[in-house]
Coordinates of C-alpha atoms in Angstrom, one line a residue:
M1 CA 2.5 -18.6 -19.7
T2 CA 0.3 -15.2 -19.7
S3 CA 1.8 -11.6 -21.4
T4 CA 1.3 -9.9 -17.9
E5 CA 3.9 -13.1 -16.9
A6 CA 5.7 -12.8 -19.8
G7 CA 6.2 -9.4 -19.3
A8 CA 6.7 -9.2 -16.0
L9 CA 9.9 -11.8 -16.9
R10 CA 11.1 -8.9 -19.2
R11 CA 11.1 -6.6 -16.4
L12 CA 12.3 -8.4 -14.0
A13 CA 15.3 -9.9 -15.8
P14 CA 17.3 -7.0 -16.6
P15 CA 17.6 -6.4 -12.6
A16 CA 18.1 -9.4 -12.0
R17 CA 21.3 -9.7 -14.2
R18 CA 22.7 -6.8 -12.7
F19 CA 22.2 -8.1 -9.1
L20 CA 23.8 -11.3 -9.5
A21 CA 26.3 -9.7 -12.2
H22 CA 27.1 -8.0 -8.8
R23 CA 27.8 -11.0 -6.5
K24 CA 29.9 -13.3 -8.5
G25 CA 32.3 -14.8 -5.7
V26 CA 29.4 -15.2 -3.8
L27 CA 27.7 -17.4 -6.4
I28 CA 30.9 -19.0 -7.1
R29 CA 31.4 -20.7 -3.5
L30 CA 28.2 -21.7 -3.4
A31 CA 28.6 -23.5 -6.7
L32 CA 31.9 -25.1 -5.1
W33 CA 29.8 -26.3 -2.1
S34 CA 27.3 -27.3 -4.4
L35 CA 29.5 -29.8 -6.1
A36 CA 30.5 -31.3 -3.1
E37 CA 27.2 -32.0 -2.8
S38 CA 26.5 -33.4 -5.7
G39 CA 29.8 -36.0 -4.7
Q40 CA 28.5 -36.9 -1.4
A41 CA 24.8 -38.3 -3.2
F42 CA 27.1 -40.2 -6.0
L43 CA 29.3 -41.7 -3.1
V44 CA 26.2 -42.8 -1.1
G45 CA 24.7 -45.2 -3.4
H46 CA 28.1 -46.2 -5.0
A47 CA 29.4 -47.4 -1.9
V48 CA 25.8 -49.1 -0.7
A49 CA 26.1 -50.7 -4.3
R50 CA 29.6 -52.0 -3.7
S51 CA 29.2 -53.2 0.0
V52 CA 26.5 -55.8 -1.4
D53 CA 28.6 -57.3 -4.3
E54 CA 32.0 -56.9 -3.5
G55 CA 31.4 -57.5 0.5
F56 CA 28.3 -59.2 1.8
L57 CA 27.4 -61.2 -0.9
A58 CA 31.2 -62.1 -2.3
G59 CA 32.1 -63.1 1.5
D60 CA 34.2 -60.3 2.3
P61 CA 32.1 -58.6 5.0
R62 CA 35.2 -56.8 6.3
R63 CA 35.2 -55.0 2.5
G64 CA 31.4 -54.4 3.0
L65 CA 32.1 -52.7 6.5
L66 CA 34.5 -50.2 4.4
W67 CA 32.3 -49.3 1.6
L68 CA 29.7 -49.2 4.3
G69 CA 32.1 -47.0 6.3
V70 CA 32.5 -44.5 3.4
A71 CA 28.5 -44.4 2.8
L72 CA 28.6 -43.4 6.4
V73 CA 31.3 -40.3 6.5
A74 CA 29.5 -39.0 2.9
V75 CA 26.6 -38.9 4.7
L76 CA 28.3 -37.2 8.2
S77 CA 29.7 -34.7 5.9
G78 CA 26.1 -33.9 4.9
A79 CA 26.3 -31.4 7.9
R80 CA 29.4 -29.5 6.9
V81 CA 27.5 -29.4 3.2
V82 CA 24.7 -27.7 4.5
R83 CA 26.6 -25.2 6.6
G84 CA 28.7 -24.1 3.8
V85 CA 25.9 -23.6 1.9
F86 CA 24.2 -21.6 4.3
A87 CA 26.7 -19.0 4.8
Q88 CA 27.1 -18.1 1.2
L89 CA 23.2 -18.1 0.9
A90 CA 22.8 -14.9 3.3
G91 CA 25.3 -13.4 1.2
V92 CA 22.9 -13.2 -1.6
T93 CA 19.3 -13.4 0.3
E94 CA 20.1 -10.4 2.6
P95 CA 21.1 -8.1 0.2
L96 CA 18.6 -8.2 -2.1
R97 CA 15.6 -8.1 1.0
D98 CA 17.8 -4.1 1.2
G99 CA 16.9 -3.6 -1.8
L100 CA 13.5 -4.0 -1.9
V101 CA 12.9 -2.3 1.3
R102 CA 15.0 0.5 -0.7
H103 CA 13.4 0.7 -3.7
A104 CA 9.7 0.2 -1.6
V105 CA 10.4 3.3 0.3
D106 CA 11.7 5.2 -2.0
R107 CA 8.4 5.0 -4.4
S108 CA 6.5 6.0 -1.6
M109 CA 8.2 9.2 -1.2
A110 CA 8.7 9.9 -4.4
R111 CA 4.7 9.5 -5.0
A112 CA 4.2 12.4 -1.9
A113 CA 7.1 14.5 -2.8
P114 CA 6.4 17.6 -5.1
G115 CA 5.9 16.5 -8.4
G116 CA 5.3 13.4 -7.9
P117 CA 1.4 11.8 -8.3
G118 CA 0.6 12.6 -5.3
G119 CA -1.6 10.7 -3.5
T120 CA -1.5 8.1 0.0
D121 CA 0.2 4.7 -1.2
R122 CA -1.3 3.1 1.3
A123 CA -0.2 -0.6 -0.6
A124 CA 3.2 0.8 0.5
V125 CA 2.8 -0.9 4.1
S126 CA 2.3 -4.5 2.6
R127 CA 5.3 -4.1 0.6
L128 CA 7.7 -3.3 3.1
T129 CA 6.4 -6.3 4.8
N130 CA 4.4 -8.8 3.4
Q131 CA 5.7 -8.9 0.1
V132 CA 8.9 -7.8 1.3
E133 CA 9.3 -11.2 3.4
I134 CA 7.7 -13.2 1.0
A135 CA 10.0 -12.6 -1.7
R136 CA 13.4 -12.8 0.9
D137 CA 11.9 -16.0 1.4
S138 CA 11.1 -17.4 -1.7
F139 CA 14.2 -16.0 -3.2
A140 CA 16.1 -17.9 -0.6
G141 CA 13.7 -20.6 -1.4
L142 CA 14.6 -21.2 -4.5
V143 CA 18.3 -21.2 -4.3
L144 CA 18.6 -23.6 -1.8
T145 CA 16.5 -25.5 -3.7
L146 CA 17.5 -25.2 -7.3
R147 CA 20.6 -26.1 -6.2
S148 CA 20.6 -28.8 -4.5
F149 CA 17.6 -30.6 -6.9
V150 CA 20.0 -29.7 -9.8
F151 CA 23.7 -31.0 -8.3
T152 CA 22.1 -33.9 -6.2
A153 CA 20.5 -35.6 -9.1
A154 CA 23.5 -35.3 -11.1
G155 CA 25.3 -36.9 -8.9
A156 CA 22.3 -39.5 -8.6
L157 CA 21.4 -40.4 -12.3
L158 CA 24.9 -40.5 -12.4
G159 CA 25.8 -42.8 -9.7
L160 CA 22.9 -44.9 -11.6
L161 CA 24.5 -45.2 -15.2
S162 CA 27.9 -45.6 -13.7
L163 CA 25.6 -48.7 -11.9
H164 CA 23.4 -49.8 -15.2
P165 CA 22.1 -48.0 -17.7
A166 CA 18.8 -50.2 -17.2
L167 CA 18.3 -48.5 -14.2
L168 CA 17.7 -45.2 -15.7
V169 CA 15.1 -46.8 -18.4
V170 CA 13.2 -47.9 -15.8
V171 CA 13.3 -44.9 -13.8
L172 CA 13.0 -41.7 -15.2
P173 CA 9.6 -42.2 -17.6
P174 CA 8.0 -41.5 -14.2
L175 CA 10.0 -39.1 -13.2
A176 CA 9.9 -36.9 -16.0
A177 CA 5.6 -37.8 -16.3
G178 CA 5.2 -36.1 -12.7
L179 CA 7.8 -33.3 -13.6
A180 CA 5.8 -32.7 -16.4
L181 CA 2.5 -32.9 -14.5
F182 CA 4.0 -30.5 -11.5
L183 CA 5.3 -27.9 -14.9
V184 CA 1.3 -27.4 -15.8
T185 CA 0.3 -26.5 -12.6
L186 CA 3.1 -22.9 -13.0
R187 CA 1.0 -20.9 -14.8
P188 CA -2.1 -21.3 -12.9
M189 CA -0.3 -20.9 -9.7
A190 CA 1.0 -17.5 -10.1
A191 CA -2.7 -16.4 -11.4
A192 CA -3.5 -17.3 -8.3
Q193 CA -1.0 -16.2 -6.1
R194 CA -1.5 -12.6 -8.5
R195 CA -5.1 -12.8 -7.0
A196 CA -4.3 -13.6 -3.3
L197 CA -1.7 -10.5 -3.5
A198 CA -4.1 -7.7 -4.7
A199 CA -6.8 -8.9 -2.4
D200 CA -4.4 -8.7 0.7
E201 CA -3.4 -5.2 -1.0
A202 CA -7.4 -4.0 -1.8
L203 CA -8.0 -5.8 2.2
G204 CA -5.0 -3.1 4.1
E205 CA -5.9 -0.2 1.8
H206 CA -10.1 -0.7 2.9
A207 CA -8.5 -1.3 6.5
A208 CA -5.9 2.3 6.2
S209 CA -9.1 4.5 4.6
A210 CA -11.6 3.3 7.2
R211 CA -9.8 4.1 10.0
A212 CA -8.4 7.7 9.1
A213 CA -12.6 8.2 8.5
L214 CA -14.0 6.7 12.0
R215 CA -15.1 9.8 12.8
D216 CA -17.4 10.2 9.8
L217 CA -17.9 6.8 9.5
A218 CA -19.5 7.1 13.4
A219 CA -21.0 10.2 12.9
C220 CA -22.9 9.8 9.1
G221 CA -23.9 5.8 10.5
T222 CA -22.4 4.2 7.2
G223 CA -19.8 2.1 9.7
P224 CA -22.4 -1.2 9.1
G225 CA -21.5 -0.4 5.2
A226 CA -18.0 -0.4 5.6
E227 CA -17.9 -3.3 7.9
R228 CA -20.2 -4.8 5.3
H229 CA -17.2 -3.9 2.1
G230 CA -14.8 -5.2 4.5
A231 CA -16.8 -8.3 5.0
D232 CA -16.8 -8.7 1.0
L233 CA -13.0 -8.2 0.9
V234 CA -12.0 -10.4 3.6
A235 CA -14.3 -13.2 1.8
D236 CA -12.3 -12.0 -1.8
A237 CA -9.1 -12.8 -0.3
A238 CA -10.6 -15.9 1.7
A239 CA -11.9 -17.4 -2.6
A240 CA -8.5 -16.7 -3.5
A241 CA -6.5 -18.5 -0.5
R242 CA -8.6 -21.4 -1.7
T243 CA -8.4 -21.3 -6.0
L244 CA -4.3 -21.5 -4.8
A245 CA -4.7 -24.2 -2.4
G246 CA -6.6 -26.2 -4.9
W247 CA -3.5 -25.7 -7.6
A248 CA -1.5 -26.5 -4.4
A249 CA -3.3 -30.1 -4.2
V250 CA -2.5 -30.4 -8.0
R251 CA 1.2 -30.4 -6.9
T252 CA 0.6 -32.4 -4.1
A253 CA -0.5 -35.4 -6.9
A254 CA 2.4 -34.6 -9.8
L255 CA 4.7 -34.9 -6.5
G256 CA 3.4 -38.6 -6.0
V257 CA 3.6 -39.6 -9.6
A258 CA 6.9 -38.4 -10.0
G259 CA 7.8 -39.3 -6.1
H260 CA 6.4 -42.4 -5.5
L261 CA 6.5 -44.1 -9.1
P262 CA 9.6 -44.4 -9.7
V263 CA 10.3 -46.5 -6.9
L264 CA 7.2 -48.7 -7.6
A265 CA 8.8 -49.7 -11.1
L266 CA 12.0 -49.9 -9.8
L267 CA 10.1 -52.8 -7.8
V268 CA 8.0 -54.1 -10.7
A269 CA 11.5 -54.4 -13.2
V270 CA 13.5 -56.7 -10.5
E271 CA 13.1 -59.6 -13.0
W272 CA 13.6 -57.9 -15.9
L273 CA 16.7 -56.3 -14.5
R274 CA 17.8 -59.0 -13.3
G275 CA 17.9 -60.6 -16.3
R276 CA 19.9 -58.1 -17.9
G277 CA 22.6 -58.7 -15.6
V278 CA 21.1 -55.8 -12.5
S279 CA 23.3 -57.1 -9.7
V280 CA 21.5 -57.5 -6.5
G281 CA 24.0 -54.4 -5.1
A282 CA 22.8 -53.0 -7.6
L283 CA 19.5 -52.6 -7.3
L284 CA 20.3 -51.8 -3.5
G285 CA 22.1 -48.5 -5.0
A286 CA 20.1 -47.9 -6.9
F287 CA 16.8 -47.7 -4.4
T288 CA 19.1 -45.9 -1.8
Y289 CA 19.6 -42.8 -4.9
L290 CA 16.1 -43.2 -4.9
V291 CA 14.6 -42.8 -1.3
Q292 CA 18.3 -40.6 0.0
S293 CA 18.8 -38.4 -2.3
L294 CA 16.6 -37.6 -5.7
L295 CA 13.6 -38.2 -4.7
P296 CA 13.9 -36.0 -1.2
A297 CA 15.1 -33.2 -3.9
L298 CA 12.7 -34.0 -6.2
H299 CA 10.0 -32.7 -3.5
T300 CA 11.2 -30.6 -2.5
L301 CA 12.0 -28.1 -5.7
M302 CA 8.3 -28.9 -6.0
T303 CA 6.9 -27.7 -3.4
A304 CA 9.3 -24.7 -3.7
L305 CA 9.4 -24.2 -7.1
G306 CA 4.8 -24.1 -6.9
A307 CA 4.7 -21.6 -4.3
A308 CA 8.0 -19.9 -3.8
G309 CA 8.0 -19.7 -7.6
S310 CA 5.1 -17.6 -8.2
R311 CA 5.1 -16.0 -5.1
L312 CA 8.8 -14.3 -5.6
L313 CA 7.4 -13.7 -9.1
V314 CA 4.3 -12.0 -8.6
V315 CA 5.9 -10.2 -6.0
L316 CA 9.2 -8.6 -7.3
D317 CA 6.6 -7.6 -10.1
R318 CA 4.3 -5.6 -7.7
I319 CA 7.4 -3.7 -5.8
L320 CA 9.8 -2.9 -9.1
G321 CA 7.3 -2.7 -11.9
P322 CA 6.0 0.9 -12.4
E323 CA 4.5 2.7 -11.4
P324 CA 0.4 3.4 -12.6
E325 CA 0.5 6.4 -14.5
P326 CA -1.5 9.2 -12.7
E327 CA -4.8 9.7 -14.5
P328 CA -4.8 12.9 -16.7
E329 CA -6.6 15.7 -15.6
P330 CA -9.6 16.6 -16.8
E331 CA -10.2 19.4 -19.9
P332 CA -12.1 21.8 -18.3
E333 CA -16.1 21.6 -19.4
P334 CA -18.6 24.2 -19.5
E335 CA -20.1 25.0 -16.7
L336 CA -22.9 23.9 -15.0
G337 CA -26.1 25.2 -13.8
S338 CA -27.0 23.7 -10.2
G339 CA -30.0 25.2 -8.5
L340 CA -26.8 26.4 -5.8
E341 CA -25.6 29.1 -7.8
P342 CA -25.7 33.1 -6.2
E343 CA -28.1 35.5 -8.7
S344 CA -25.3 37.4 -8.7
E345 CA -21.6 36.9 -8.1
P346 CA -19.5 39.5 -5.8
E347 CA -16.5 40.3 -7.3
P348 CA -13.2 39.5 -5.8
E349 CA -12.0 42.4 -3.4
S350 CA -9.3 45.2 -4.9
G351 CA -5.8 45.8 -2.9
P352 CA -2.3 43.8 -2.7
S353 CA -2.3 41.1 -3.1
T354 CA -0.2 38.8 -0.4
A355 CA -0.7 35.3 -2.7
S356 CA 2.6 33.2 -2.5
A357 CA 4.0 32.3 -6.3
P358 CA 2.1 29.2 -6.7
A359 CA -1.0 30.8 -5.4
A360 CA -0.5 34.0 -8.0
A361 CA 0.3 30.8 -10.3
F362 CA -3.1 29.9 -10.1
A363 CA -5.2 33.1 -9.9
V364 CA -3.8 34.2 -12.9
H365 CA -4.6 30.8 -14.3
T366 CA -8.0 30.5 -13.0
A367 CA -9.0 34.7 -12.8
A368 CA -12.6 33.9 -13.5
A369 CA -13.2 30.3 -12.2
P370 CA -15.3 29.9 -9.4
A371 CA -13.4 29.7 -6.3
V372 CA -15.0 26.6 -5.5
E373 CA -17.3 24.6 -7.7
L374 CA -18.9 20.9 -7.0
R375 CA -19.6 19.1 -9.7
S376 CA -22.1 16.6 -9.4
V377 CA -20.0 14.9 -6.2
T378 CA -21.0 11.7 -4.3
L379 CA -19.5 10.4 -1.6
S380 CA -20.1 7.0 0.3
Y381 CA -18.0 4.8 3.1
G382 CA -18.4 1.8 1.4
V383 CA -19.9 0.5 -2.0
R384 CA -22.8 -1.0 -0.2
A385 CA -23.4 2.5 2.5
E386 CA -26.0 5.2 1.5
P387 CA -24.2 8.5 0.2
V388 CA -23.2 11.4 2.8
L389 CA -22.8 13.7 0.0
D390 CA -25.4 12.7 -3.4
A391 CA -24.8 14.6 -6.4
L392 CA -23.9 17.9 -4.8
D393 CA -23.2 20.7 -7.3
L394 CA -22.4 24.1 -5.8
R395 CA -20.3 27.3 -6.9
V396 CA -19.0 29.6 -4.3
A397 CA -17.7 32.8 -6.1
P398 CA -14.5 34.7 -5.5
G399 CA -14.7 36.8 -2.0
E400 CA -18.3 35.3 -0.8
H401 CA -18.6 34.3 2.6
L402 CA -20.5 30.4 2.6
A403 CA -22.3 29.4 6.1
V404 CA -22.9 25.6 5.9
V405 CA -25.5 24.4 8.5
G406 CA -27.3 21.4 8.6
P407 CA -28.0 18.4 11.7
S408 CA -24.7 16.7 12.9
G409 CA -23.6 13.9 11.4
I410 CA -25.1 15.2 7.8
G411 CA -22.0 15.6 6.3
K412 CA -20.5 19.0 6.6
S413 CA -17.0 17.9 7.7
T414 CA -17.2 16.0 4.8
L415 CA -17.8 18.8 2.6
T416 CA -14.5 20.8 3.7
R417 CA -12.4 17.9 3.1
L418 CA -13.5 17.6 0.0
V419 CA -12.9 21.1 -0.6
A420 CA -9.7 21.1 0.8
G421 CA -8.3 17.9 -1.0
T422 CA -7.9 15.7 2.2
L423 CA -10.6 13.6 0.7
A424 CA -11.5 11.6 -2.7
P425 CA -14.5 12.2 -4.0
S426 CA -16.8 8.7 -4.9
R427 CA -18.0 10.2 -7.9
G428 CA -17.9 13.9 -9.6
E429 CA -15.0 16.7 -9.1
V430 CA -14.1 18.9 -7.0
R431 CA -12.0 22.5 -8.1
V432 CA -10.6 25.0 -6.2
A433 CA -9.5 28.6 -8.0
G434 CA -10.5 26.5 -11.2
R435 CA -8.3 23.3 -10.6
V436 CA -9.3 20.0 -9.4
V437 CA -8.4 19.0 -5.9
T438 CA -8.0 15.5 -5.9
G439 CA -4.2 14.5 -6.1
R440 CA -2.9 17.3 -6.3
P441 CA 0.3 17.4 -4.2
A442 CA 0.1 19.2 -0.5
A443 CA 2.4 22.2 -1.2
E444 CA 0.5 23.0 -4.3
L445 CA -2.8 22.4 -1.9
A446 CA -1.5 24.8 0.5
A447 CA -1.1 27.7 -1.8
L448 CA -4.8 27.6 -2.8
R449 CA -6.8 27.0 0.8
V450 CA -6.4 26.9 4.7
L451 CA -8.5 23.8 6.7
V452 CA -9.0 24.9 10.5
P453 CA -10.4 22.4 12.5
Q454 CA -12.3 22.4 15.4
D455 CA -9.5 20.8 17.5
A456 CA -7.0 23.8 16.9
Y457 CA -3.2 23.3 16.5
V458 CA -0.4 25.1 18.9
F459 CA 3.1 23.8 18.6
S460 CA 5.5 24.6 21.5
G461 CA 7.6 28.2 19.9
T462 CA 7.1 31.5 19.9
V463 CA 3.9 33.3 19.8
G464 CA 5.1 34.8 16.5
D465 CA 6.3 31.6 15.0
N466 CA 2.5 30.1 15.7
L467 CA 0.8 33.0 14.2
A468 CA 3.1 33.7 11.5
Y469 CA 3.6 29.3 10.8
L470 CA 1.7 29.5 7.5
R471 CA 3.1 33.1 6.1
T472 CA 6.9 33.7 6.9
D473 CA 7.3 37.1 6.0
P474 CA 4.7 39.2 8.2
S475 CA 5.8 42.9 9.2
P476 CA 5.5 43.8 13.0
A477 CA 2.7 46.0 12.0
E478 CA 0.6 43.0 10.2
L479 CA 0.6 40.6 13.1
D480 CA 0.0 44.4 15.8
A481 CA -3.2 44.6 13.4
A482 CA -3.9 40.7 13.4
V483 CA -4.0 40.2 16.7
E484 CA -5.7 43.5 17.5
A485 CA -8.7 42.4 14.5
F486 CA -9.2 38.9 16.7
G487 CA -9.0 40.5 20.5
L488 CA -5.8 38.1 21.2
A489 CA -3.8 41.4 22.7
P490 CA -4.3 40.1 26.3
L491 CA -3.6 36.3 25.5
V492 CA -0.1 38.2 23.9
E493 CA 0.5 40.4 26.7
R494 CA -0.4 37.4 29.8
L495 CA 2.2 35.0 27.7
G496 CA 4.6 37.5 27.3
G497 CA 4.9 39.5 24.2
L498 CA 5.1 37.8 20.4
D499 CA 9.0 36.5 21.6
A500 CA 7.5 34.3 24.0
T501 CA 7.2 30.7 24.4
V502 CA 3.9 28.9 24.0
R503 CA 3.0 25.7 26.2
P504 CA -0.2 24.2 24.3
A505 CA -1.0 22.1 27.3
E506 CA -1.7 25.8 29.0
L507 CA -4.0 27.3 26.7
S508 CA -7.6 26.8 27.2
P509 CA -9.3 25.4 23.8
G510 CA -10.2 28.2 22.6
E511 CA -7.5 30.3 22.6
R512 CA -5.8 27.5 20.8
Q513 CA -8.4 28.5 18.3
L514 CA -7.7 32.2 18.4
V515 CA -4.2 31.4 17.8
A516 CA -5.7 29.1 15.2
L517 CA -7.6 31.5 12.9
V518 CA -5.1 34.8 12.8
R519 CA -2.7 32.5 11.7
A520 CA -5.4 31.5 8.7
Y521 CA -6.0 35.6 8.6
L522 CA -2.8 35.7 7.9
S523 CA -1.9 33.0 5.3
P524 CA -1.4 34.1 1.4
A525 CA -4.2 31.4 0.7
P526 CA -7.0 33.1 -1.5
L527 CA -9.4 29.9 0.1
L528 CA -10.1 29.7 4.4
L529 CA -12.4 26.9 5.4
L530 CA -13.5 26.3 8.9
D531 CA -14.7 23.2 10.1
E532 CA -16.4 24.6 13.5
A533 CA -13.3 26.3 14.4
T534 CA -14.9 28.7 16.0
C535 CA -17.0 25.7 18.5
H536 CA -14.5 27.3 21.7
L537 CA -15.4 30.6 21.7
D538 CA -17.9 32.7 23.3
P539 CA -20.4 34.5 20.9
A540 CA -18.8 38.0 21.1
S541 CA -15.4 36.3 20.1
E542 CA -17.2 34.4 17.5
A543 CA -18.8 37.5 16.1
R544 CA -15.5 39.5 16.0
A545 CA -13.6 37.0 14.6
E546 CA -15.5 35.9 11.4
K547 CA -15.8 39.5 10.4
A548 CA -11.9 39.7 10.7
L549 CA -11.9 36.9 8.5
A550 CA -14.6 38.2 6.6
G551 CA -12.9 41.7 6.0
R552 CA -9.7 39.4 4.5
S553 CA -9.4 39.6 0.5
G554 CA -10.4 35.4 0.1
T555 CA -12.9 33.8 0.1
L556 CA -13.9 32.3 3.0
V557 CA -16.1 28.8 3.9
V558 CA -17.5 28.3 7.6
V559 CA -18.9 25.6 9.1
A560 CA -21.2 27.3 11.4
H561 CA -21.2 26.3 15.2
R562 CA -24.0 28.5 15.7
L563 CA -26.8 29.8 14.0
S564 CA -25.6 33.8 14.2
S565 CA -22.5 32.4 11.4
A566 CA -25.4 32.2 9.1
V567 CA -26.4 35.2 9.7
R568 CA -23.6 37.3 8.8
A569 CA -22.3 34.8 5.8
D570 CA -23.3 35.7 2.2
R571 CA -25.0 32.9 1.6
T572 CA -25.9 29.5 3.3
L573 CA -25.9 26.3 2.2
V574 CA -28.4 23.7 3.6
L575 CA -27.1 20.2 4.2
D576 CA -30.1 17.7 5.1
G577 CA -29.2 14.7 3.4
I578 CA -31.8 14.7 0.6
R579 CA -31.2 17.4 -1.1
A580 CA -29.1 21.0 -0.5
Q581 CA -30.3 24.3 -0.8
S582 CA -28.8 27.6 -0.7
G583 CA -29.6 31.8 -0.1
T584 CA -29.6 33.7 2.6
H585 CA -30.9 33.8 5.8
A586 CA -34.3 35.9 4.8
E587 CA -34.6 33.5 1.5
L588 CA -34.0 30.2 3.3
L589 CA -36.2 30.9 6.7
G590 CA -39.2 31.1 3.3
R591 CA -38.0 28.0 1.3
S592 CA -36.3 25.5 3.7
P593 CA -38.4 24.2 6.8
L594 CA -35.2 22.1 8.1
Y595 CA -33.6 25.7 7.9
R596 CA -36.2 27.1 10.5
D597 CA -36.3 24.5 12.6
L598 CA -32.6 24.7 12.9
T599 CA -33.3 28.0 13.7
G600 CA -35.6 27.6 16.4
H601 CA -33.8 25.2 17.8
W602 CA -30.7 27.5 17.6
N603 CA -32.6 30.6 19.0
S604 CA -33.8 28.2 21.8

């Protein structure tokens, strides 16, 4: 047994004991039904032997038929025994399934809860569906087969001993050899099963992440790379399945040794057994014990223990095993030069802070930190895909207004998602206000930044509730000032005032974007990220909105929809897929051919 398997057994032993200790009544009733099965196995072979020796060969057919009737009753009683066993089995397997589902759900919820490690637990889907059902079916199969083998084998071996001890001398050696060969396969089969489950989880995680990034995959042309990575994962899963099938073949060979050699040995040893006083009836009874009871039970045991046992151990360890420790947050490193830093960083605007308690705590901790910092950030949608962003360094000073421009699909939206903490880089580090954002809980991220996407979200509620969604305590004067700053007063009046109900379907895309922009303006978060959030506004409304947002205390990063956004910004970042350049509008016109091309395109 490997150290991994031994560790899994040590972890699983205490909860297994507690689980079984709470179900003593069910286990006792299951044992009583199993004793009946043991008696049934004993009676069948014993009755056949007596019917031959004391009935038909002794010239008493009536006695022989009577003993055959006893064997028939024993066989027919098996249906009642099986019914009783399955009735008690449900009292053990169903509570196990329910407990595993609860544990898997609690584990995923604890990961996402405040104070948890954070991140998306994509493997939870596999645990809640495939792995829980594997555990339930495997456990049920093990209980049935182990119980059946122990009690049936006890009845059959006791029957062989009662007929003649020499029968055990012939039957036991091939049985032991087959069992030994079977036990040798358990360890590699468990390892192969573990690899198969790991491959299944990796494939599920890749499918979930690719589905969430379909838009970026299509825009950036990295779909083929993601497809190749998926094909590699499918190939890994197929290889693990083939390995598992190979060991299953070895297990089948062990079954052949234990399941057929005893019968052949008994046939070969007939003359030897007859010489030691074994009667014809005893020989027929021995064959009955082997064919009717012992060998079927052994076949079922090997099948269940070889497959279900290893699956159960691996799956329970994955579901009940400890949550992987989150990686410790790296210590702040010395600031690196990047070539994208502004020549002078503007000082943060003074004035009363509107930050919430978490945001204020971050501000105290990172008073001198950049508002946004990317350190050698690389992002690829697939192992073999070309990076969307490649070793990007960037610093945005507190209070700065940065515009991001570039061709469609170059990675502008990807950049905002990285800064927002909703997408993890392949390499490198993303910090906001001096704190690494990757894997940080949602509550902490909400205190640091607001991301306004192209498709603005407006919910069914009052106008005031929609505007104050990210800030629970705005005064009426602040609401009125924000409405006026964004030119939203005509819409509010048309709807019936701040207390009127909003029906999102009745608003135009531009009106929904204005509502979302006012909501972001009122938020206490020190960083605003606009991902083409003004694309449905006319140029005048866009200029008015960006002016209001730039005048707000905090930092503003805008993925520009029009070149005028870049002209209004303190600094512009140009993404071109090869290297990134930053500077003012005038500086970029002088040194960035792509920026000049974009300028001519947009001006036309």
